[in-house]
């Protein structure tokens, strides 16, 4: 609220399971299980998070403030892993 008078927007990008170098040590079996729990059936890429940040940084988002974009391939949507299996 304090910064709105300066036409400054405050938003957040909230990444889910994004594939980064540090995950390689967890093993392919773990990564496959993690991907299976995501409706899009894959881990996100760093670029997926970057694209959301680019949206907030663009002129097209000039009237968006106080919001968050969850970049998680829909992972927070289902109630259970069983619900994903039905997709």
mmCIF file of N, CA, C and O in Angstrom:
data_model
loop_
_atom_site.group_PDB
_atom_site.id
_atom_site.type_symbol
_atom_site.label_atom_id
_atom_site.label_comp_id
_atom_site.label_asym_id
_atom_site.label_seq_id
_atom_site.Cartn_x
_atom_site.Cartn_y
_atom_site.Cartn_z
ATOM 1 N N UNK A 1 0.828 -1.191 0.000
ATOM 2 C CA UNK A 1 0.000 0.000 0.000
ATOM 3 C C UNK A 1 0.872 1.255 0.000
ATOM 4 O O UNK A 1 0.534 2.215 -0.674
ATOM 5 N N UNK A 2 1.970 1.220 0.761
ATOM 6 C CA UNK A 2 2.798 2.420 0.863
ATOM 7 C C UNK A 2 3.439 2.796 -0.466
ATOM 8 O O UNK A 2 3.695 3.967 -0.728
ATOM 9 N N UNK A 3 3.740 1.815 -1.293
ATOM 10 C CA UNK A 3 4.458 2.088 -2.537
ATOM 11 C C UNK A 3 3.555 2.354 -3.733
ATOM 12 O O UNK A 3 4.030 2.763 -4.785
ATOM 13 N N UNK A 4 2.269 2.116 -3.586
ATOM 14 C CA UNK A 4 1.364 2.296 -4.723
ATOM 15 C C UNK A 4 1.347 3.741 -5.213
ATOM 16 O O UNK A 4 1.200 3.988 -6.407
ATOM 17 N N UNK A 5 1.558 4.688 -4.336
ATOM 18 C CA UNK A 5 1.575 6.096 -4.775
ATOM 19 C C UNK A 5 2.742 6.393 -5.713
ATOM 20 O O UNK A 5 2.742 7.381 -6.424
ATOM 21 N N UNK A 6 3.741 5.505 -5.708
ATOM 22 C CA UNK A 6 4.883 5.640 -6.611
ATOM 23 C C UNK A 6 4.736 4.758 -7.850
ATOM 24 O O UNK A 6 5.687 4.558 -8.593
ATOM 25 N N UNK A 7 3.545 4.203 -8.042
ATOM 26 C CA UNK A 7 3.259 3.298 -9.155
ATOM 27 C C UNK A 7 4.147 2.051 -9.110
ATOM 28 O O UNK A 7 4.546 1.523 -10.137
ATOM 29 N N UNK A 8 4.471 1.616 -7.902
ATOM 30 C CA UNK A 8 5.279 0.418 -7.691
ATOM 31 C C UNK A 8 4.361 -0.742 -7.339
ATOM 32 O O UNK A 8 3.522 -0.628 -6.443
ATOM 33 N N UNK A 9 4.509 -1.834 -8.059
ATOM 34 C CA UNK A 9 3.706 -3.022 -7.778
ATOM 35 C C UNK A 9 4.554 -4.033 -7.016
ATOM 36 O O UNK A 9 5.767 -4.121 -7.209
ATOM 37 N N UNK A 10 3.897 -4.770 -6.153
ATOM 38 C CA UNK A 10 4.569 -5.797 -5.355
ATOM 39 C C UNK A 10 3.830 -7.107 -5.589
ATOM 40 O O UNK A 10 2.648 -7.234 -5.265
ATOM 41 N N UNK A 11 4.526 -8.070 -6.156
ATOM 42 C CA UNK A 11 3.947 -9.371 -6.462
ATOM 43 C C UNK A 11 4.961 -10.450 -6.119
ATOM 44 O O UNK A 11 6.118 -10.151 -5.830
ATOM 45 N N UNK A 12 4.536 -11.692 -6.160
ATOM 46 C CA UNK A 12 5.432 -12.800 -5.824
ATOM 47 C C UNK A 12 5.275 -13.944 -6.820
ATOM 48 O O UNK A 12 4.171 -14.248 -7.256
ATOM 49 N N UNK A 13 6.394 -14.558 -7.154
ATOM 50 C CA UNK A 13 6.410 -15.790 -7.928
ATOM 51 C C UNK A 13 6.778 -16.894 -6.957
ATOM 52 O O UNK A 13 7.799 -16.819 -6.281
ATOM 53 N N UNK A 14 5.919 -17.906 -6.861
ATOM 54 C CA UNK A 14 6.103 -18.981 -5.892
ATOM 55 C C UNK A 14 6.320 -20.301 -6.635
ATOM 56 O O UNK A 14 5.361 -20.950 -7.033
ATOM 57 N N UNK A 15 7.586 -20.672 -6.823
ATOM 58 C CA UNK A 15 7.861 -21.893 -7.580
ATOM 59 C C UNK A 15 7.559 -23.156 -6.790
ATOM 60 O O UNK A 15 7.740 -23.202 -5.572
ATOM 61 N N UNK A 16 7.111 -24.157 -7.508
ATOM 62 C CA UNK A 16 6.926 -25.484 -6.927
ATOM 63 C C UNK A 16 8.179 -26.302 -7.164
ATOM 64 O O UNK A 16 9.295 -25.815 -6.968
ATOM 65 N N UNK A 17 8.012 -27.520 -7.608
ATOM 66 C CA UNK A 17 9.145 -28.410 -7.865
ATOM 67 C C UNK A 17 9.773 -28.064 -9.210
ATOM 68 O O UNK A 17 9.308 -28.486 -10.251
ATOM 69 N N UNK A 18 10.834 -27.298 -9.135
ATOM 70 C CA UNK A 18 11.555 -26.852 -10.314
ATOM 71 C C UNK A 18 12.850 -27.661 -10.400
ATOM 72 O O UNK A 18 13.580 -27.783 -9.408
ATOM 73 N N UNK A 19 13.115 -28.204 -11.570
ATOM 74 C CA UNK A 19 14.324 -29.014 -11.735
ATOM 75 C C UNK A 19 15.547 -28.108 -11.776
ATOM 76 O O UNK A 19 15.706 -27.298 -12.685
ATOM 77 N N UNK A 20 16.392 -28.248 -10.767
ATOM 78 C CA UNK A 20 17.647 -27.509 -10.687
ATOM 79 C C UNK A 20 18.763 -28.507 -10.434
ATOM 80 O O UNK A 20 18.519 -29.657 -10.068
ATOM 81 N N UNK A 21 19.992 -28.065 -10.620
ATOM 82 C CA UNK A 21 21.149 -28.943 -10.466
ATOM 83 C C UNK A 21 21.164 -29.690 -9.140
ATOM 84 O O UNK A 21 21.514 -30.860 -9.073
ATOM 85 N N UNK A 22 20.784 -29.027 -8.083
ATOM 86 C CA UNK A 22 20.825 -29.624 -6.754
ATOM 87 C C UNK A 22 19.942 -30.848 -6.590
ATOM 88 O O UNK A 22 20.147 -31.646 -5.672
ATOM 89 N N UNK A 23 18.957 -31.016 -7.449
ATOM 90 C CA UNK A 23 18.066 -32.172 -7.345
ATOM 91 C C UNK A 23 18.668 -33.440 -7.930
ATOM 92 O O UNK A 23 18.203 -34.537 -7.656
ATOM 93 N N UNK A 24 19.694 -33.306 -8.762
ATOM 94 C CA UNK A 24 20.280 -34.473 -9.428
ATOM 95 C C UNK A 24 20.729 -35.527 -8.422
ATOM 96 O O UNK A 24 20.592 -36.714 -8.662
ATOM 97 N N UNK A 25 21.241 -35.100 -7.278
ATOM 98 C CA UNK A 25 21.740 -36.029 -6.272
ATOM 99 C C UNK A 25 20.661 -36.839 -5.579
ATOM 100 O O UNK A 25 20.962 -37.802 -4.866
ATOM 101 N N UNK A 26 19.401 -36.483 -5.778
ATOM 102 C CA UNK A 26 18.305 -37.215 -5.141
ATOM 103 C C UNK A 26 18.004 -38.527 -5.844
ATOM 104 O O UNK A 26 17.303 -39.377 -5.294
ATOM 105 N N UNK A 27 18.479 -38.679 -7.061
ATOM 106 C CA UNK A 27 18.272 -39.917 -7.802
ATOM 107 C C UNK A 27 17.064 -39.860 -8.706
ATOM 108 O O UNK A 27 16.081 -39.168 -8.430
ATOM 109 N N UNK A 28 17.153 -40.617 -9.796
ATOM 110 C CA UNK A 28 16.092 -40.602 -10.802
ATOM 111 C C UNK A 28 14.772 -41.140 -10.261
ATOM 112 O O UNK A 28 13.707 -40.629 -10.595
ATOM 113 N N UNK A 29 14.832 -42.147 -9.401
ATOM 114 C CA UNK A 29 13.598 -42.712 -8.843
ATOM 115 C C UNK A 29 12.826 -41.661 -8.049
ATOM 116 O O UNK A 29 11.609 -41.530 -8.184
ATOM 117 N N UNK A 30 13.538 -40.889 -7.252
ATOM 118 C CA UNK A 30 12.906 -39.823 -6.475
ATOM 119 C C UNK A 30 12.319 -38.757 -7.398
ATOM 120 O O UNK A 30 11.191 -38.302 -7.199
ATOM 121 N N UNK A 31 13.093 -38.364 -8.422
ATOM 122 C CA UNK A 31 12.623 -37.345 -9.350
ATOM 123 C C UNK A 31 11.386 -37.815 -10.114
ATOM 124 O O UNK A 31 10.444 -37.043 -10.328
ATOM 125 N N UNK A 32 11.369 -39.083 -10.498
ATOM 126 C CA UNK A 32 10.201 -39.635 -11.196
ATOM 127 C C UNK A 32 8.970 -39.628 -10.295
ATOM 128 O O UNK A 32 7.867 -39.317 -10.743
ATOM 129 N N UNK A 33 9.162 -39.968 -9.014
ATOM 130 C CA UNK A 33 8.042 -39.958 -8.071
ATOM 131 C C UNK A 33 7.532 -38.537 -7.858
ATOM 132 O O UNK A 33 6.321 -38.308 -7.772
ATOM 133 N N UNK A 34 8.454 -37.593 -7.789
ATOM 134 C CA UNK A 34 8.072 -36.194 -7.628
ATOM 135 C C UNK A 34 7.271 -35.730 -8.840
ATOM 136 O O UNK A 34 6.212 -35.108 -8.705
ATOM 137 N N UNK A 35 7.738 -36.069 -10.036
ATOM 138 C CA UNK A 35 7.032 -35.680 -11.262
ATOM 139 C C UNK A 35 5.658 -36.333 -11.338
ATOM 140 O O UNK A 35 4.701 -35.717 -11.814
ATOM 141 N N UNK A 36 5.547 -37.557 -10.861
ATOM 142 C CA UNK A 36 4.266 -38.266 -10.905
ATOM 143 C C UNK A 36 3.210 -37.592 -10.038
ATOM 144 O O UNK A 36 2.012 -37.765 -10.271
ATOM 145 N N UNK A 37 3.630 -36.819 -9.032
ATOM 146 C CA UNK A 37 2.676 -36.154 -8.152
ATOM 147 C C UNK A 37 2.189 -34.818 -8.701
ATOM 148 O O UNK A 37 1.409 -34.128 -8.063
ATOM 149 N N UNK A 38 2.641 -34.467 -9.887
ATOM 150 C CA UNK A 38 2.295 -33.193 -10.515
ATOM 151 C C UNK A 38 1.339 -33.467 -11.679
ATOM 152 O O UNK A 38 1.618 -34.322 -12.513
ATOM 153 N N UNK A 39 0.216 -32.765 -11.757
ATOM 154 C CA UNK A 39 -0.726 -33.024 -12.844
ATOM 155 C C UNK A 39 -0.108 -32.938 -14.240
ATOM 156 O O UNK A 39 -0.506 -33.692 -15.121
ATOM 157 N N UNK A 40 0.851 -32.056 -14.466
ATOM 158 C CA UNK A 40 1.490 -31.976 -15.783
ATOM 159 C C UNK A 40 2.552 -33.051 -15.974
ATOM 160 O O UNK A 40 3.170 -33.131 -17.044
ATOM 161 N N UNK A 41 2.765 -33.878 -14.958
ATOM 162 C CA UNK A 41 3.656 -35.057 -15.027
ATOM 163 C C UNK A 41 5.111 -34.715 -15.345
ATOM 164 O O UNK A 41 5.815 -35.504 -15.954
ATOM 165 N N UNK A 42 5.567 -33.538 -14.926
ATOM 166 C CA UNK A 42 6.973 -33.181 -15.110
ATOM 167 C C UNK A 42 7.351 -32.135 -14.083
ATOM 168 O O UNK A 42 6.485 -31.419 -13.561
ATOM 169 N N UNK A 43 8.631 -32.081 -13.787
ATOM 170 C CA UNK A 43 9.134 -31.002 -12.952
ATOM 171 C C UNK A 43 9.194 -29.742 -13.801
ATOM 172 O O UNK A 43 9.336 -29.801 -15.021
ATOM 173 N N UNK A 44 9.088 -28.608 -13.146
ATOM 174 C CA UNK A 44 9.183 -27.355 -13.866
ATOM 175 C C UNK A 44 10.616 -27.052 -14.253
ATOM 176 O O UNK A 44 11.568 -27.609 -13.691
ATOM 177 N N UNK A 45 10.767 -26.168 -15.197
ATOM 178 C CA UNK A 45 12.078 -25.687 -15.613
ATOM 179 C C UNK A 45 12.298 -24.302 -15.012
ATOM 180 O O UNK A 45 11.333 -23.589 -14.698
ATOM 181 N N UNK A 46 13.554 -23.944 -14.860
ATOM 182 C CA UNK A 46 13.875 -22.614 -14.352
ATOM 183 C C UNK A 46 13.189 -21.557 -15.207
ATOM 184 O O UNK A 46 12.687 -20.548 -14.696
ATOM 185 N N UNK A 47 13.106 -21.803 -16.497
ATOM 186 C CA UNK A 47 12.454 -20.858 -17.410
ATOM 187 C C UNK A 47 10.976 -20.660 -17.078
ATOM 188 O O UNK A 47 10.433 -19.571 -17.306
ATOM 189 N N UNK A 48 10.322 -21.689 -16.546
ATOM 190 C CA UNK A 48 8.910 -21.547 -16.169
ATOM 191 C C UNK A 48 8.746 -20.478 -15.096
ATOM 192 O O UNK A 48 7.828 -19.656 -15.150
ATOM 193 N N UNK A 49 9.640 -20.494 -14.124
ATOM 194 C CA UNK A 49 9.604 -19.492 -13.066
ATOM 195 C C UNK A 49 9.977 -18.123 -13.632
ATOM 196 O O UNK A 49 9.344 -17.113 -13.309
ATOM 197 N N UNK A 50 10.986 -18.097 -14.490
ATOM 198 C CA UNK A 50 11.414 -16.842 -15.105
ATOM 199 C C UNK A 50 10.311 -16.200 -15.927
ATOM 200 O O UNK A 50 10.160 -14.972 -15.921
ATOM 201 N N UNK A 51 9.534 -17.010 -16.628
ATOM 202 C CA UNK A 51 8.437 -16.466 -17.441
ATOM 203 C C UNK A 51 7.385 -15.787 -16.576
ATOM 204 O O UNK A 51 6.828 -14.756 -16.967
ATOM 205 N N UNK A 52 7.101 -16.354 -15.419
ATOM 206 C CA UNK A 52 6.144 -15.723 -14.508
ATOM 207 C C UNK A 52 6.694 -14.389 -14.000
ATOM 208 O O UNK A 52 5.964 -13.400 -13.905
ATOM 209 N N UNK A 53 7.984 -14.365 -13.679
ATOM 210 C CA UNK A 53 8.615 -13.118 -13.230
ATOM 211 C C UNK A 53 8.586 -12.069 -14.340
ATOM 212 O O UNK A 53 8.353 -10.881 -14.082
ATOM 213 N N UNK A 54 8.814 -12.512 -15.583
ATOM 214 C CA UNK A 54 8.759 -11.582 -16.716
ATOM 215 C C UNK A 54 7.372 -10.967 -16.869
ATOM 216 O O UNK A 54 7.246 -9.788 -17.214
ATOM 217 N N UNK A 55 6.346 -11.757 -16.634
ATOM 218 C CA UNK A 55 4.990 -11.214 -16.698
ATOM 219 C C UNK A 55 4.845 -10.068 -15.702
ATOM 220 O O UNK A 55 4.420 -8.969 -16.057
ATOM 221 N N UNK A 56 5.223 -10.318 -14.447
ATOM 222 C CA UNK A 56 5.091 -9.275 -13.428
ATOM 223 C C UNK A 56 5.944 -8.048 -13.744
ATOM 224 O O UNK A 56 5.600 -6.929 -13.372
ATOM 225 N N UNK A 57 7.060 -8.231 -14.423
ATOM 226 C CA UNK A 57 7.951 -7.121 -14.744
ATOM 227 C C UNK A 57 7.515 -6.357 -15.992
ATOM 228 O O UNK A 57 8.045 -5.285 -16.272
ATOM 229 N N UNK A 58 6.542 -6.886 -16.709
ATOM 230 C CA UNK A 58 6.135 -6.275 -17.974
ATOM 231 C C UNK A 58 5.133 -5.139 -17.769
ATOM 232 O O UNK A 58 4.462 -5.037 -16.741
ATOM 233 N N UNK A 59 5.040 -4.297 -18.780
ATOM 234 C CA UNK A 59 4.046 -3.226 -18.767
ATOM 235 C C UNK A 59 2.630 -3.794 -18.737
ATOM 236 O O UNK A 59 1.717 -3.176 -18.179
ATOM 237 N N UNK A 60 2.455 -4.972 -19.348
ATOM 238 C CA UNK A 60 1.119 -5.593 -19.378
ATOM 239 C C UNK A 60 0.608 -5.925 -17.975
ATOM 240 O O UNK A 60 -0.597 -6.071 -17.776
ATOM 241 N N UNK A 61 1.482 -6.049 -17.020
ATOM 242 C CA UNK A 61 1.080 -6.361 -15.643
ATOM 243 C C UNK A 61 1.082 -5.115 -14.762
ATOM 244 O O UNK A 61 1.054 -5.211 -13.538
ATOM 245 N N UNK A 62 1.087 -3.962 -15.383
ATOM 246 C CA UNK A 62 1.176 -2.711 -14.643
ATOM 247 C C UNK A 62 0.039 -2.466 -13.665
ATOM 248 O O UNK A 62 0.179 -1.661 -12.744
ATOM 249 N N UNK A 63 -1.083 -3.138 -13.838
ATOM 250 C CA UNK A 63 -2.230 -2.951 -12.944
ATOM 251 C C UNK A 63 -2.408 -4.141 -12.003
ATOM 252 O O UNK A 63 -3.412 -4.279 -11.338
ATOM 253 N N UNK A 64 -1.418 -5.021 -11.963
ATOM 254 C CA UNK A 64 -1.458 -6.184 -11.070
ATOM 255 C C UNK A 64 -0.541 -5.893 -9.893
ATOM 256 O O UNK A 64 0.647 -5.638 -10.063
ATOM 257 N N UNK A 65 -1.086 -5.927 -8.694
ATOM 258 C CA UNK A 65 -0.268 -5.744 -7.498
ATOM 259 C C UNK A 65 -0.875 -6.522 -6.339
ATOM 260 O O UNK A 65 -2.074 -6.779 -6.303
ATOM 261 N N UNK A 66 -0.003 -6.949 -5.445
ATOM 262 C CA UNK A 66 -0.451 -7.718 -4.284
ATOM 263 C C UNK A 66 -0.853 -9.141 -4.629
ATOM 264 O O UNK A 66 -1.640 -9.756 -3.907
ATOM 265 N N UNK A 67 -0.305 -9.684 -5.704
ATOM 266 C CA UNK A 67 -0.709 -11.002 -6.166
ATOM 267 C C UNK A 67 0.468 -11.972 -6.155
ATOM 268 O O UNK A 67 1.614 -11.582 -6.040
ATOM 269 N N UNK A 68 0.124 -13.223 -6.300
ATOM 270 C CA UNK A 68 1.152 -14.264 -6.400
ATOM 271 C C UNK A 68 0.786 -15.226 -7.524
ATOM 272 O O UNK A 68 -0.381 -15.460 -7.782
ATOM 273 N N UNK A 69 1.819 -15.711 -8.184
ATOM 274 C CA UNK A 69 1.644 -16.750 -9.195
ATOM 275 C C UNK A 69 2.377 -17.978 -8.681
ATOM 276 O O UNK A 69 3.572 -17.935 -8.400
ATOM 277 N N UNK A 70 1.640 -19.068 -8.536
ATOM 278 C CA UNK A 70 2.227 -20.336 -8.132
ATOM 279 C C UNK A 70 2.590 -21.079 -9.409
ATOM 280 O O UNK A 70 1.728 -21.370 -10.232
ATOM 281 N N UNK A 71 3.877 -21.367 -9.573
ATOM 282 C CA UNK A 71 4.382 -22.042 -10.768
ATOM 283 C C UNK A 71 4.729 -23.466 -10.357
ATOM 284 O O UNK A 71 5.854 -23.756 -9.958
ATOM 285 N N UNK A 72 3.719 -24.332 -10.400
ATOM 286 C CA UNK A 72 3.929 -25.693 -9.868
ATOM 287 C C UNK A 72 3.296 -26.783 -10.711
ATOM 288 O O UNK A 72 3.142 -27.911 -10.252
ATOM 289 N N UNK A 73 2.921 -26.478 -11.946
ATOM 290 C CA UNK A 73 2.333 -27.494 -12.804
ATOM 291 C C UNK A 73 1.006 -28.023 -12.303
ATOM 292 O O UNK A 73 0.567 -29.098 -12.682
ATOM 293 N N UNK A 74 0.368 -27.272 -11.404
ATOM 294 C CA UNK A 74 -0.919 -27.691 -10.845
ATOM 295 C C UNK A 74 -0.810 -28.563 -9.611
ATOM 296 O O UNK A 74 -1.803 -29.119 -9.148
ATOM 297 N N UNK A 75 0.364 -28.678 -9.041
ATOM 298 C CA UNK A 75 0.576 -29.609 -7.935
ATOM 299 C C UNK A 75 -0.310 -29.324 -6.725
ATOM 300 O O UNK A 75 -0.739 -30.245 -6.053
ATOM 301 N N UNK A 76 -0.618 -28.074 -6.447
ATOM 302 C CA UNK A 76 -1.429 -27.795 -5.270
ATOM 303 C C UNK A 76 -2.928 -27.976 -5.521
ATOM 304 O O UNK A 76 -3.721 -27.912 -4.590
ATOM 305 N N UNK A 77 -3.305 -28.265 -6.756
ATOM 306 C CA UNK A 77 -4.724 -28.399 -7.084
ATOM 307 C C UNK A 77 -5.387 -29.679 -6.577
ATOM 308 O O UNK A 77 -6.446 -29.609 -5.979
ATOM 309 N N UNK A 78 -4.825 -30.846 -6.817
ATOM 310 C CA UNK A 78 -5.539 -32.068 -6.428
ATOM 311 C C UNK A 78 -5.518 -32.284 -4.923
ATOM 312 O O UNK A 78 -4.653 -31.784 -4.218
ATOM 313 N N UNK A 79 -6.481 -33.048 -4.467
ATOM 314 C CA UNK A 79 -6.548 -33.379 -3.056
ATOM 315 C C UNK A 79 -5.690 -34.568 -2.684
ATOM 316 O O UNK A 79 -5.373 -34.759 -1.534
ATOM 317 N N UNK A 80 -5.337 -35.370 -3.649
ATOM 318 C CA UNK A 80 -4.561 -36.568 -3.351
ATOM 319 C C UNK A 80 -3.834 -37.063 -4.594
ATOM 320 O O UNK A 80 -4.167 -36.687 -5.712
ATOM 321 N N UNK A 81 -2.852 -37.903 -4.373
ATOM 322 C CA UNK A 81 -2.144 -38.522 -5.492
ATOM 323 C C UNK A 81 -3.112 -39.358 -6.309
ATOM 324 O O UNK A 81 -3.009 -39.471 -7.527
ATOM 325 N N UNK A 82 -4.109 -39.958 -5.657
ATOM 326 C CA UNK A 82 -5.092 -40.766 -6.356
ATOM 327 C C UNK A 82 -5.888 -39.918 -7.359
ATOM 328 O O UNK A 82 -6.244 -40.382 -8.432
ATOM 329 N N UNK A 83 -6.140 -38.657 -6.999
ATOM 330 C CA UNK A 83 -6.858 -37.782 -7.913
ATOM 331 C C UNK A 83 -6.041 -37.543 -9.181
ATOM 332 O O UNK A 83 -6.587 -37.454 -10.276
ATOM 333 N N UNK A 84 -4.721 -37.466 -9.032
ATOM 334 C CA UNK A 84 -3.856 -37.276 -10.196
ATOM 335 C C UNK A 84 -3.897 -38.498 -11.087
ATOM 336 O O UNK A 84 -3.888 -38.393 -12.309
ATOM 337 N N UNK A 85 -3.940 -39.684 -10.494
ATOM 338 C CA UNK A 85 -3.936 -40.912 -11.259
ATOM 339 C C UNK A 85 -5.145 -41.001 -12.197
ATOM 340 O O UNK A 85 -5.095 -41.662 -13.216
ATOM 341 N N UNK A 86 -6.207 -40.293 -11.831
ATOM 342 C CA UNK A 86 -7.411 -40.314 -12.646
ATOM 343 C C UNK A 86 -7.309 -39.382 -13.859
ATOM 344 O O UNK A 86 -8.129 -39.424 -14.747
ATOM 345 N N UNK A 87 -6.316 -38.529 -13.889
ATOM 346 C CA UNK A 87 -6.183 -37.570 -14.980
ATOM 347 C C UNK A 87 -5.755 -38.264 -16.250
ATOM 348 O O UNK A 87 -4.914 -39.072 -16.291
#
